[in-house]
mmCIF file of C-alpha atoms in Angstrom:
data_model
loop_
_atom_site.group_PDB
_atom_site.id
_atom_site.type_symbol
_atom_site.label_atom_id
_atom_site.label_comp_id
_atom_site.label_asym_id
_atom_site.label_seq_id
_atom_site.Cartn_x
_atom_site.Cartn_y
_atom_site.Cartn_z
ATOM 1 C CA MET A 1365 8.604 -27.466 -4.034
ATOM 2 C CA PHE A 1366 11.693 -25.469 -5.037
ATOM 3 C CA PRO A 1367 14.063 -25.011 -2.056
ATOM 4 C CA LEU A 1368 16.845 -22.458 -2.369
ATOM 5 C CA ILE A 1369 19.761 -21.595 -0.086
ATOM 6 C CA VAL A 1370 21.486 -18.258 -0.738
ATOM 7 C CA MET A 1371 24.811 -17.369 0.874
ATOM 8 C CA LEU A 1372 25.598 -13.664 1.219
ATOM 9 C CA GLN A 1373 29.063 -12.438 2.198
ATOM 10 C CA VAL A 1374 29.111 -8.724 3.054
ATOM 11 C CA LYS A 1375 32.092 -7.055 1.399
ATOM 12 C CA GLU A 1376 32.711 -4.289 3.966
ATOM 13 C CA PRO A 1377 32.162 -4.794 7.731
ATOM 14 C CA ALA A 1378 30.576 -1.343 8.054
ATOM 15 C CA GLU A 1379 27.798 -2.484 5.665
ATOM 16 C CA VAL A 1380 26.611 -5.404 7.848
ATOM 17 C CA PRO A 1381 23.910 -3.406 9.703
ATOM 18 C CA ALA A 1382 22.472 -2.047 6.443
ATOM 19 C CA VAL A 1383 22.284 -5.535 4.925
ATOM 20 C CA ALA A 1384 20.660 -6.946 8.066
ATOM 21 C CA ALA A 1385 18.044 -4.182 8.099
ATOM 22 C CA ALA A 1386 17.261 -4.605 4.403
ATOM 23 C CA LEU A 1387 16.845 -8.369 4.735
ATOM 24 C CA ALA A 1388 14.519 -7.907 7.706
ATOM 25 C CA ARG A 1389 12.367 -5.531 5.639
ATOM 26 C CA MET A 1390 12.251 -8.021 2.767
ATOM 27 C CA ARG A 1391 10.793 -10.887 4.791
ATOM 28 C CA PRO A 1392 7.132 -9.790 5.002
ATOM 29 C CA LEU A 1393 7.146 -8.803 1.335
ATOM 30 C CA CYS A 1394 8.530 -12.172 0.263
ATOM 31 C CA LEU A 1395 6.127 -14.127 2.442
ATOM 32 C CA ALA A 1396 3.202 -12.273 0.844
ATOM 33 C CA GLU A 1397 4.284 -13.227 -2.685
ATOM 34 C CA PRO A 1398 2.454 -15.939 -4.654
ATOM 35 C CA GLY A 1399 4.118 -19.312 -4.173
ATOM 36 C CA CYS A 1400 6.353 -18.341 -1.235
ATOM 37 C CA LEU A 1401 6.171 -21.122 1.335
ATOM 38 C CA LEU A 1402 9.130 -20.027 3.488
ATOM 39 C CA TRP A 1403 11.563 -17.128 3.456
ATOM 40 C CA GLU A 1404 14.040 -16.801 6.320
ATOM 41 C CA ALA A 1405 17.209 -14.750 6.690
ATOM 42 C CA TYR A 1406 19.892 -15.861 9.146
ATOM 43 C CA HIS A 1407 22.899 -13.886 10.380
ATOM 44 C CA SER A 1408 25.888 -16.045 11.256
ATOM 45 C CA GLN A 1409 27.126 -15.848 14.838
ATOM 46 C CA ALA A 1410 30.457 -17.341 13.739
ATOM 47 C CA ASP A 1411 31.128 -14.794 10.960
ATOM 48 C CA ALA A 1412 29.374 -11.423 11.224
ATOM 49 C CA SER A 1413 29.807 -10.776 7.501
ATOM 50 C CA GLN A 1414 27.837 -13.906 6.534
ATOM 51 C CA PHE A 1415 24.068 -14.160 5.961
ATOM 52 C CA VAL A 1416 22.109 -17.199 4.808
ATOM 53 C CA LEU A 1417 18.714 -17.058 3.141
ATOM 54 C CA VAL A 1418 16.515 -20.160 3.237
ATOM 55 C CA GLU A 1419 13.689 -20.017 0.727
ATOM 56 C CA HIS A 1420 11.013 -22.520 -0.221
ATOM 57 C CA TRP A 1421 8.925 -21.754 -3.292
ATOM 58 C CA GLN A 1422 5.978 -23.668 -4.620
ATOM 59 C CA SER A 1423 7.838 -23.986 -7.949
ATOM 60 C CA ARG A 1424 10.891 -22.668 -9.759
ATOM 61 C CA GLY A 1425 8.504 -20.452 -11.744
ATOM 62 C CA HIS A 1426 7.291 -18.794 -8.544
ATOM 63 C CA TRP A 1427 10.894 -18.121 -7.518
ATOM 64 C CA GLU A 1428 11.691 -16.688 -10.949
ATOM 65 C CA ALA A 1429 8.631 -14.393 -10.747
ATOM 66 C CA HIS A 1430 9.856 -13.262 -7.304
ATOM 67 C CA GLY A 1431 12.737 -11.517 -9.066
ATOM 68 C CA GLN A 1432 10.329 -9.041 -10.668
ATOM 69 C CA LEU A 1433 8.411 -8.169 -7.489
ATOM 70 C CA ASP A 1434 8.849 -5.466 -4.830
ATOM 71 C CA ALA A 1435 11.142 -7.247 -2.357
ATOM 72 C CA ILE A 1436 13.782 -7.826 -5.017
ATOM 73 C CA GLN A 1437 13.264 -4.700 -7.098
ATOM 74 C CA THR A 1438 12.961 -2.121 -4.307
ATOM 75 C CA ILE A 1439 15.166 -3.605 -1.560
ATOM 76 C CA TYR A 1440 17.422 -6.474 -2.656
ATOM 77 C CA LEU A 1441 18.800 -5.075 -5.908
ATOM 78 C CA PRO A 1442 19.541 -1.533 -4.707
ATOM 79 C CA GLU A 1443 20.345 -2.150 -1.017
ATOM 80 C CA VAL A 1444 21.690 -5.696 -0.614
ATOM 81 C CA LEU A 1445 23.270 -6.941 -3.829
ATOM 82 C CA PRO A 1446 25.785 -4.087 -4.230
ATOM 83 C CA ARG A 1447 27.103 -4.815 -0.713
ATOM 84 C CA VAL A 1448 27.512 -8.594 -0.930
ATOM 85 C CA ALA A 1449 29.032 -11.485 -2.805
ATOM 86 C CA ARG A 1450 26.204 -13.956 -3.485
ATOM 87 C CA THR A 1451 26.036 -17.651 -4.204
ATOM 88 C CA ALA A 1452 22.684 -19.358 -4.759
ATOM 89 C CA HIS A 1453 22.167 -23.058 -4.245
ATOM 90 C CA PRO A 1454 18.955 -24.626 -5.536
ATOM 91 C CA SER A 1455 18.742 -27.555 -3.139
ATOM 92 C CA MET A 1456 16.929 -30.733 -2.294
ATOM 93 C CA ARG A 1457 15.911 -31.600 1.255
ATOM 94 C CA LEU A 1458 17.339 -34.942 2.333
ATOM 95 C CA GLY A 1459 15.183 -37.636 3.843
ATOM 96 C CA VAL A 1460 12.079 -36.745 1.875
#
């Protein structure tokens, strides 16, 4: 399994609703992709400009292929990425 945590910081407060809507639209597309085991978007209650994506992919290759598919190409790249600062953290679950 390839777990990934992605932190998104929205640059302009007025853009928060657009980012939230785009991430919500991405979820069913991501979950339908080959190798996607989990794809969740969280909106921080402590900082309205902060979103966290929790993704579990069957392999790093599946995650890399995800970048060429509809959720990324038609929603994330044009609607989310220009509005946020992004840090990705390939991770390992503790206690496994």
